[in-house]
Short mmCIF file of C-alpha atoms in Angstrom, two decimals:
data_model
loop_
_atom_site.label_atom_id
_atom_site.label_comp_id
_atom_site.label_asym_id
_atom_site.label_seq_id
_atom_site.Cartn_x
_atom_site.Cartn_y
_atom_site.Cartn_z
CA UNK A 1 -63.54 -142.80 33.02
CA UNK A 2 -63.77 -142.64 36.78
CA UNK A 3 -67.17 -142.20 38.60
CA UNK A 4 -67.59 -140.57 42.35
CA UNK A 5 -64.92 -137.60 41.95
CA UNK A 6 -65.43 -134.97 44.03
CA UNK A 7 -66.41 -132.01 42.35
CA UNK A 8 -64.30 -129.85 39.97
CA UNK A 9 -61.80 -133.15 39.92
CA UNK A 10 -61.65 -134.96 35.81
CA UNK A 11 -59.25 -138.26 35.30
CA UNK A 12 -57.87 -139.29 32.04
CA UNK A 13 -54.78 -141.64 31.27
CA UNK A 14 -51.55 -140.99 32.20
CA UNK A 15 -49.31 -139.20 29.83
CA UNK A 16 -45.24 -138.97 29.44
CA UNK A 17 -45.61 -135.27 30.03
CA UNK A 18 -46.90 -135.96 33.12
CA UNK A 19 -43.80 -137.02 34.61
CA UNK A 20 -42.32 -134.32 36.14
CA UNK A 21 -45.38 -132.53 37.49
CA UNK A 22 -46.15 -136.27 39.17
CA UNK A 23 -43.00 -136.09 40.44
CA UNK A 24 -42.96 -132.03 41.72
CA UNK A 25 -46.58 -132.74 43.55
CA UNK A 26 -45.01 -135.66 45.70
CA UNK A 27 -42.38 -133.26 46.84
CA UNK A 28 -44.98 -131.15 47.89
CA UNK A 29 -47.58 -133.89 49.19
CA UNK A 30 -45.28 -136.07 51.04
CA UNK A 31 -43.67 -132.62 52.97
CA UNK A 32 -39.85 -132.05 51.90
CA UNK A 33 -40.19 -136.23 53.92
CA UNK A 34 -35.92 -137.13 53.78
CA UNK A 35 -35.91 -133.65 51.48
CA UNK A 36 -33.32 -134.31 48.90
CA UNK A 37 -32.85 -138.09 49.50
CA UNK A 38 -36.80 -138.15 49.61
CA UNK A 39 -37.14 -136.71 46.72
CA UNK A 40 -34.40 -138.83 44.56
CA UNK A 41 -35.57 -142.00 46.02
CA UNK A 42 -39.16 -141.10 44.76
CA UNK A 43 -37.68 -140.03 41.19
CA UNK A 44 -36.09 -143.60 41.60
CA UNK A 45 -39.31 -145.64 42.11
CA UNK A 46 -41.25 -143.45 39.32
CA UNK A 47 -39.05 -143.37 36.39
CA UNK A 48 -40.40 -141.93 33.14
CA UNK A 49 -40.71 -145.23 31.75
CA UNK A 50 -43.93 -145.74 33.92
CA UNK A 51 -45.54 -142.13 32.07
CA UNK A 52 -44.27 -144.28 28.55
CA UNK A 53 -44.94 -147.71 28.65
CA UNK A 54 -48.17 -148.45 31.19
CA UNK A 55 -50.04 -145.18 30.39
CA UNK A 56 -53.35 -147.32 29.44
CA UNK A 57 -53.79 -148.55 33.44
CA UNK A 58 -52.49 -145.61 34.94
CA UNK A 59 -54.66 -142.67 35.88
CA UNK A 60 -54.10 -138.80 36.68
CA UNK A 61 -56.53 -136.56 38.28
CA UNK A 62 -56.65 -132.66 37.77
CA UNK A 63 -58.34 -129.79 39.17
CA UNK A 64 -60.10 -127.27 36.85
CA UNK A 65 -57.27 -125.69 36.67
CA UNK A 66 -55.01 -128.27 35.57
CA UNK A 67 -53.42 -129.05 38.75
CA UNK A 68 -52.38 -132.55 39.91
CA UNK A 69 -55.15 -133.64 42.49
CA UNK A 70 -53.52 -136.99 42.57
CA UNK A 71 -52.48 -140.16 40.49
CA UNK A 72 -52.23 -143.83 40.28
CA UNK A 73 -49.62 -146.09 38.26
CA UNK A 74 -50.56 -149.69 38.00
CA UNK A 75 -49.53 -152.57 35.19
CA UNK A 76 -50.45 -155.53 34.01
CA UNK A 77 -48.77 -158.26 34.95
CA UNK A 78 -46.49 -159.99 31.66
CA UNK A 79 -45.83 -162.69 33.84
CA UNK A 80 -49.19 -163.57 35.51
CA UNK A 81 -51.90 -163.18 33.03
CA UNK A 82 -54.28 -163.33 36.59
CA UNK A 83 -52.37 -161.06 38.60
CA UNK A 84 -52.62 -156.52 38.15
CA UNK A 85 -50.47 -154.43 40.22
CA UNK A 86 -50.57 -151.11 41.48
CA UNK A 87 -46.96 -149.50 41.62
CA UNK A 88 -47.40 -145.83 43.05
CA UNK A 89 -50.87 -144.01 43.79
CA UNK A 90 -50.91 -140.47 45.74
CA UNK A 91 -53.56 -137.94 46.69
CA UNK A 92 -53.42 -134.20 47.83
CA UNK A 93 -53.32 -133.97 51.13
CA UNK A 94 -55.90 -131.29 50.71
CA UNK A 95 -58.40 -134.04 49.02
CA UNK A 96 -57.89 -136.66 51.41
CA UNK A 97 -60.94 -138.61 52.64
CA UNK A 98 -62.86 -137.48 49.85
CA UNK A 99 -62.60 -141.08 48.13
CA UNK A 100 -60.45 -140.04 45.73
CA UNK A 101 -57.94 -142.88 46.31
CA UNK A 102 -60.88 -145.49 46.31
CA UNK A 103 -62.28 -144.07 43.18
CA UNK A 104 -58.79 -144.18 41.69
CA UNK A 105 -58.53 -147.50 42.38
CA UNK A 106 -62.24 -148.87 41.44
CA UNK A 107 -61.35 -147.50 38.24
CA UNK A 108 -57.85 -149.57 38.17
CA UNK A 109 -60.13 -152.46 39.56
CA UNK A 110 -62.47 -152.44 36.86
CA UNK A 111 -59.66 -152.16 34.02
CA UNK A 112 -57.94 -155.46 35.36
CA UNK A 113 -60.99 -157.23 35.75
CA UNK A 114 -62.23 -156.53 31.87
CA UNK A 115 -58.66 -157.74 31.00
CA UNK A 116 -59.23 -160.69 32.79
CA UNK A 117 -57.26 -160.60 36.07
CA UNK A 118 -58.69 -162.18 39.22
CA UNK A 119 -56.31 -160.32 41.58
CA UNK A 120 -54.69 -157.15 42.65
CA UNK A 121 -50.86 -156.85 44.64
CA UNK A 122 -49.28 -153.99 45.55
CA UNK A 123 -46.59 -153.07 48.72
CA UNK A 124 -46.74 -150.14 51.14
CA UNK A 125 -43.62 -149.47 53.92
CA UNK A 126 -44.50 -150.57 57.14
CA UNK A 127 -44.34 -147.24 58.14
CA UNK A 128 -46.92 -145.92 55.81
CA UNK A 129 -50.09 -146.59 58.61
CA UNK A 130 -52.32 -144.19 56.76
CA UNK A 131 -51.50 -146.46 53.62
CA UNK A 132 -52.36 -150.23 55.28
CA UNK A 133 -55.74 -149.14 56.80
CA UNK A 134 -56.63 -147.79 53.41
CA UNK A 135 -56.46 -150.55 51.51
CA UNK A 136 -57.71 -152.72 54.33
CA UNK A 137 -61.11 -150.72 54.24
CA UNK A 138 -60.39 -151.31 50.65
CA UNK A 139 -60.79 -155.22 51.50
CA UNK A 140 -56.97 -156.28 50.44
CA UNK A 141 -55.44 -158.56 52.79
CA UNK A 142 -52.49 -157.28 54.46
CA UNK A 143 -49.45 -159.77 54.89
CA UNK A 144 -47.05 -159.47 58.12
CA UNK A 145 -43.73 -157.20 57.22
CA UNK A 146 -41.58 -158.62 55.50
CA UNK A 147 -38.00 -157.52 56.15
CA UNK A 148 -35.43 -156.24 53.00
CA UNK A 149 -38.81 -157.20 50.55
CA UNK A 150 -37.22 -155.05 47.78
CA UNK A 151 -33.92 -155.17 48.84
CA UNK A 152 -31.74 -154.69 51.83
CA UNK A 153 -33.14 -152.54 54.21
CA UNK A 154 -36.63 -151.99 52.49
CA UNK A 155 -39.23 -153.92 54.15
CA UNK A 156 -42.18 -154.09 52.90
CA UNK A 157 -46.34 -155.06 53.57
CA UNK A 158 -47.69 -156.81 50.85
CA UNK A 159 -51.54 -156.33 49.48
CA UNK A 160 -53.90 -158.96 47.50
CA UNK A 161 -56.95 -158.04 46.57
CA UNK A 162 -59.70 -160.56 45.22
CA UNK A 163 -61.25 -159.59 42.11
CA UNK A 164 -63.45 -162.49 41.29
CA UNK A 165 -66.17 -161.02 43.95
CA UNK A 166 -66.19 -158.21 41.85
CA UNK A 167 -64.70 -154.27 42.59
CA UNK A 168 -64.80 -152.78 45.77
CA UNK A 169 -67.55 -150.36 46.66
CA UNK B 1 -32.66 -169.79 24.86
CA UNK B 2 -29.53 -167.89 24.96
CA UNK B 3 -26.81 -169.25 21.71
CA UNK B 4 -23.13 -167.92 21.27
CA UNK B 5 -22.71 -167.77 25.41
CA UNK B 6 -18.94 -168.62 26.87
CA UNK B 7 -18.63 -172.25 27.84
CA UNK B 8 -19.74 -172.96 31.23
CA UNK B 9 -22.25 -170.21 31.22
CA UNK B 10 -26.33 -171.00 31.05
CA UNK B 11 -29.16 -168.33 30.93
CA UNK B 12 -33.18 -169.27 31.81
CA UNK B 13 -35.79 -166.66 32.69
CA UNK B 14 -35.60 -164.20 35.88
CA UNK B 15 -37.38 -165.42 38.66
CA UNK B 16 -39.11 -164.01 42.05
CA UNK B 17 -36.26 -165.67 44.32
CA UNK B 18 -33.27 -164.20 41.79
CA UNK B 19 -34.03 -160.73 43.41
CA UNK B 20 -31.78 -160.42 46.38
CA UNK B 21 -28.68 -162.05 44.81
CA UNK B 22 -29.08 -159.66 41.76
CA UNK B 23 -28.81 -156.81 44.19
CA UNK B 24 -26.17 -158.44 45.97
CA UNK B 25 -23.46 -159.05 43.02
CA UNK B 26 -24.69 -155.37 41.30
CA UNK B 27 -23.14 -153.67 44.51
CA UNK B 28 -20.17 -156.23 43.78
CA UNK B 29 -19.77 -155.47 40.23
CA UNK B 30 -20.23 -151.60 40.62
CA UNK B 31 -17.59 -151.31 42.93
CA UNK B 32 -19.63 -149.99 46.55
CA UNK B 33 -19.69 -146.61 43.30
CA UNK B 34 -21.72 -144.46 45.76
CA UNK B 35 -21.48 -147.16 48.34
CA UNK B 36 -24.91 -147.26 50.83
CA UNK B 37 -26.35 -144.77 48.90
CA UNK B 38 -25.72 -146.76 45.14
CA UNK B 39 -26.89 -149.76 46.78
CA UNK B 40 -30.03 -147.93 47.96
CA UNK B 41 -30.29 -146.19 44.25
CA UNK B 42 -30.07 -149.41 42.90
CA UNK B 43 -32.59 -151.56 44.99
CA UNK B 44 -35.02 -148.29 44.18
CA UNK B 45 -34.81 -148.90 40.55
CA UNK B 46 -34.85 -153.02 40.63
CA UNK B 47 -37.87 -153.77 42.94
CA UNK B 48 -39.12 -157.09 43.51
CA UNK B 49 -42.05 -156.37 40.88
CA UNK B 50 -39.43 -156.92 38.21
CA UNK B 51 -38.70 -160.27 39.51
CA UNK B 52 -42.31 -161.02 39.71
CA UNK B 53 -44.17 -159.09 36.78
CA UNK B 54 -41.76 -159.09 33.48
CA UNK B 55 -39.73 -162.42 33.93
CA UNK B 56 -40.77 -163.52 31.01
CA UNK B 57 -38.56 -161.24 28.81
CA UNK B 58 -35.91 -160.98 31.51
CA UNK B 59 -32.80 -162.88 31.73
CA UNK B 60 -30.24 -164.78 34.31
CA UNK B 61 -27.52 -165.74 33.44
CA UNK B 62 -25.25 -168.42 35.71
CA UNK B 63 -21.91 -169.87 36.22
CA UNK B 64 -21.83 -173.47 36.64
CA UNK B 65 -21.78 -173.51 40.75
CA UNK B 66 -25.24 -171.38 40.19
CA UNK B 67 -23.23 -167.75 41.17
CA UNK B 68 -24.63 -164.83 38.89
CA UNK B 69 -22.55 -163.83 35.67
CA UNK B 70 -25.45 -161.62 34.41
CA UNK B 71 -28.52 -160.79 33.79
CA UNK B 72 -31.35 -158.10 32.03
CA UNK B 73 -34.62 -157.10 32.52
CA UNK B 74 -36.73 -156.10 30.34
CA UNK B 75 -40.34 -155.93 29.34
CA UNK B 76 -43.06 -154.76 26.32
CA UNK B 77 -44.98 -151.77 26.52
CA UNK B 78 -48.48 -152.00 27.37
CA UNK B 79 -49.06 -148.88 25.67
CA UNK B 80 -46.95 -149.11 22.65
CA UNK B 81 -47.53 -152.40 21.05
CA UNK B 82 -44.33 -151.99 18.80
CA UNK B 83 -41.95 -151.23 21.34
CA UNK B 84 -39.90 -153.45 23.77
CA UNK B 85 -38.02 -151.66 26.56
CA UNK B 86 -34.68 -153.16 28.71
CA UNK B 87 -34.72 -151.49 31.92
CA UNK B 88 -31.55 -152.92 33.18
CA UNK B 89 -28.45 -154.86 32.46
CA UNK B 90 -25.59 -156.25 33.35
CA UNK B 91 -22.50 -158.65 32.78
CA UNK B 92 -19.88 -159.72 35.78
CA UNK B 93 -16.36 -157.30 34.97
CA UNK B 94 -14.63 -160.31 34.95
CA UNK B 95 -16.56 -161.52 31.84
CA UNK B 96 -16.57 -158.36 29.91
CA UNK B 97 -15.46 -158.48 26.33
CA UNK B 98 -17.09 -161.86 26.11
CA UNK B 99 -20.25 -161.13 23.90
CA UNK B 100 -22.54 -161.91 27.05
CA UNK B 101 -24.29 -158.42 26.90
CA UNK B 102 -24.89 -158.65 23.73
CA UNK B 103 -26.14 -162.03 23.62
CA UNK B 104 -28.38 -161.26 26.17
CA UNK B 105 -29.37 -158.09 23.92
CA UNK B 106 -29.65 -159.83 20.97
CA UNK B 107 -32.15 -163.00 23.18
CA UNK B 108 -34.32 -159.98 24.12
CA UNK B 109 -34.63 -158.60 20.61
CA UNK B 110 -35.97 -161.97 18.89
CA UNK B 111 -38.57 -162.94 21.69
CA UNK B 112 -39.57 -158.84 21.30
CA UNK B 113 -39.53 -159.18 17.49
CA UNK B 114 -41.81 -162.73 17.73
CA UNK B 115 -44.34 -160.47 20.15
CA UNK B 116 -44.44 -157.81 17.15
CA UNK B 117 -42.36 -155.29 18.61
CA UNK B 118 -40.52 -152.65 16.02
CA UNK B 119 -38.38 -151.33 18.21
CA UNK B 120 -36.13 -151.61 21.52
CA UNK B 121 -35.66 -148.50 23.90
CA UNK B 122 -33.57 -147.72 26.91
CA UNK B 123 -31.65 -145.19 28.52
CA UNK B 124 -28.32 -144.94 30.24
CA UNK B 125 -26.77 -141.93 32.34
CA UNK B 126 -24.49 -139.75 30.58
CA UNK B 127 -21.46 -140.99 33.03
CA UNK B 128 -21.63 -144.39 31.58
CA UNK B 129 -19.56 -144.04 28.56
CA UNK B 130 -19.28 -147.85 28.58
CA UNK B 131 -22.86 -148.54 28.09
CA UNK B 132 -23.33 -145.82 25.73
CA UNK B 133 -20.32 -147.65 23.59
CA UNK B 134 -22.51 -150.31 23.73
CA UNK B 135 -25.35 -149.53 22.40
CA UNK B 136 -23.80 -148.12 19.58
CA UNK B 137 -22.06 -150.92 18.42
CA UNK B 138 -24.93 -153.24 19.20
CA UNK B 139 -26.86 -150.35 16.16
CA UNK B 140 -28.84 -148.61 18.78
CA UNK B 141 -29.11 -144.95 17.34
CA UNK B 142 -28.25 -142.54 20.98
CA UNK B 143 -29.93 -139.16 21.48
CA UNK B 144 -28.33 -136.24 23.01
CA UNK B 145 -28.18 -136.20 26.74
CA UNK B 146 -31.21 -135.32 28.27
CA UNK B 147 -31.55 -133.20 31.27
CA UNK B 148 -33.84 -134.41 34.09
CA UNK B 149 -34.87 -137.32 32.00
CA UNK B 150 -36.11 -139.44 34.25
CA UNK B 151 -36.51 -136.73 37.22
CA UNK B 152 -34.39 -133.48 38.80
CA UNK B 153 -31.28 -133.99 38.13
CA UNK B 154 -31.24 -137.37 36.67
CA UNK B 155 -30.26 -136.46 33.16
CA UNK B 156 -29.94 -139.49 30.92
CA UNK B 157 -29.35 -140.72 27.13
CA UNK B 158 -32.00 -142.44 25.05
CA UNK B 159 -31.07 -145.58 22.95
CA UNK B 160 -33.56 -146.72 20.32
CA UNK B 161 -32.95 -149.82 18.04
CA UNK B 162 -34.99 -150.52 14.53
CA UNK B 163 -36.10 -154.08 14.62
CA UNK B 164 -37.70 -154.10 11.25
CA UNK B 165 -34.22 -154.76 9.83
CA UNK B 166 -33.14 -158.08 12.08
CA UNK B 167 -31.60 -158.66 15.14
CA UNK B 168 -28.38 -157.56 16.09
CA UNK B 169 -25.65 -159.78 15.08
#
């Protein structure tokens, strides 16, 4: 399902039982960040309707042992029948710069393109650096922040990504 | 698109630039419950995608001077091709008792039922006795609360309505 995995790492569909593990490795991955509120605002943007109803472009990554090595949730969008959009993808600290996250979201690539979409969105905070020069060596284009994006407060940096050249490499 | 709705009321689809002034009136119409921190729940849960990805089975409804009287979003599964899901509703206090929810419901049900879909599904907390009334009378069948539903500590009832039979009246 996805090629270029490091060793030791398999990817299937997400599942509904995946929920809460998803949700217990961010705690862990993203460092007790905002502890509580961290943790209840990222419970917030990854409700279990995400592990129900868009299982079939969403991806989860284990380690022999079953652990979460990371994850990606992405849709297709009702509205556009061009447009695919990744919600939430996160990696194991441990794994990073293995090209986990780039095989993750080849894989997501490919899946919109054979469904017929020409282009990818998603939205990082501008404080998420490590997150913007990812999916600029990814070859998205990066918009300039845009203040209280999804809602008051929450400014965001918006990501395209051209399909119709094909997946990136 | 939208019958049996009080006079000077009109509904159309959700669109991209509906976003803010949803969030706006919801902190209005919840009463500041939770104050900053609601309004920060709530933006988590309605992101822009919403407004951008499943307009076309979500709903605004509007007064005649264009304020906001209501409105739900709500999408099909992509990985359940019988089910429909509404992730979020609501009706201005000051027009409760007026049939708008479930007009809005009852809209939602026959585009879901002309895509195919069997079924509807949402959840509610278990606070939110109102909703949960609801539901109920609108023939969703409610499960038992669930603890943690949708992550730690965010415990929730399930709602499922049979389609098979017809719409809600």
């Amino acid at each position: 399902m996805i090629n270029d995995l490091p060793a030791g790492l398999s990817a299937r569909h997400l599942r509904e039982d995946d929920h809460l593990r998803v949700l217990a490795v961010l705690d862990t991955w993203w460092g007790g960040l905002k502890a509580e509120a961290g943790a209840r605002e990222r419970a917030l943007l990854l409700p279990r309707l995400y592990f129900q109803h868009f299982t079939t472009t969403s991806f989860l990554v284990e380690h022999e042992d079953g652990e979460v090595a990371a994850f990606l949730v992405g849709f297709l969008s009702q509205t556009d029948p061009e447009t695919a959009y990744v919600h939430f993808a996160g990696v194991d600290p441990a794994l990073h710069g293995q090209g986990v996250a780039r095989a993750l979201y080849r894989a997501f690539c490919t899946l919109a393109r054979s469904h017929g979409r020409r282009r990818v969105h998603c939205v990082t905070s501008p404080e998420n650096t490590a997150s913007q020069a990812f999916h600029t060596r990814l070859g998205f284009t990066a918009s300039a922040v845009r203040p209280h994006y999804d809602g008051p407060g929450l400014a965001r940096v918006t990501f395209t990504l051209d399909l119709t050249q094909g997946t990136p490499r």
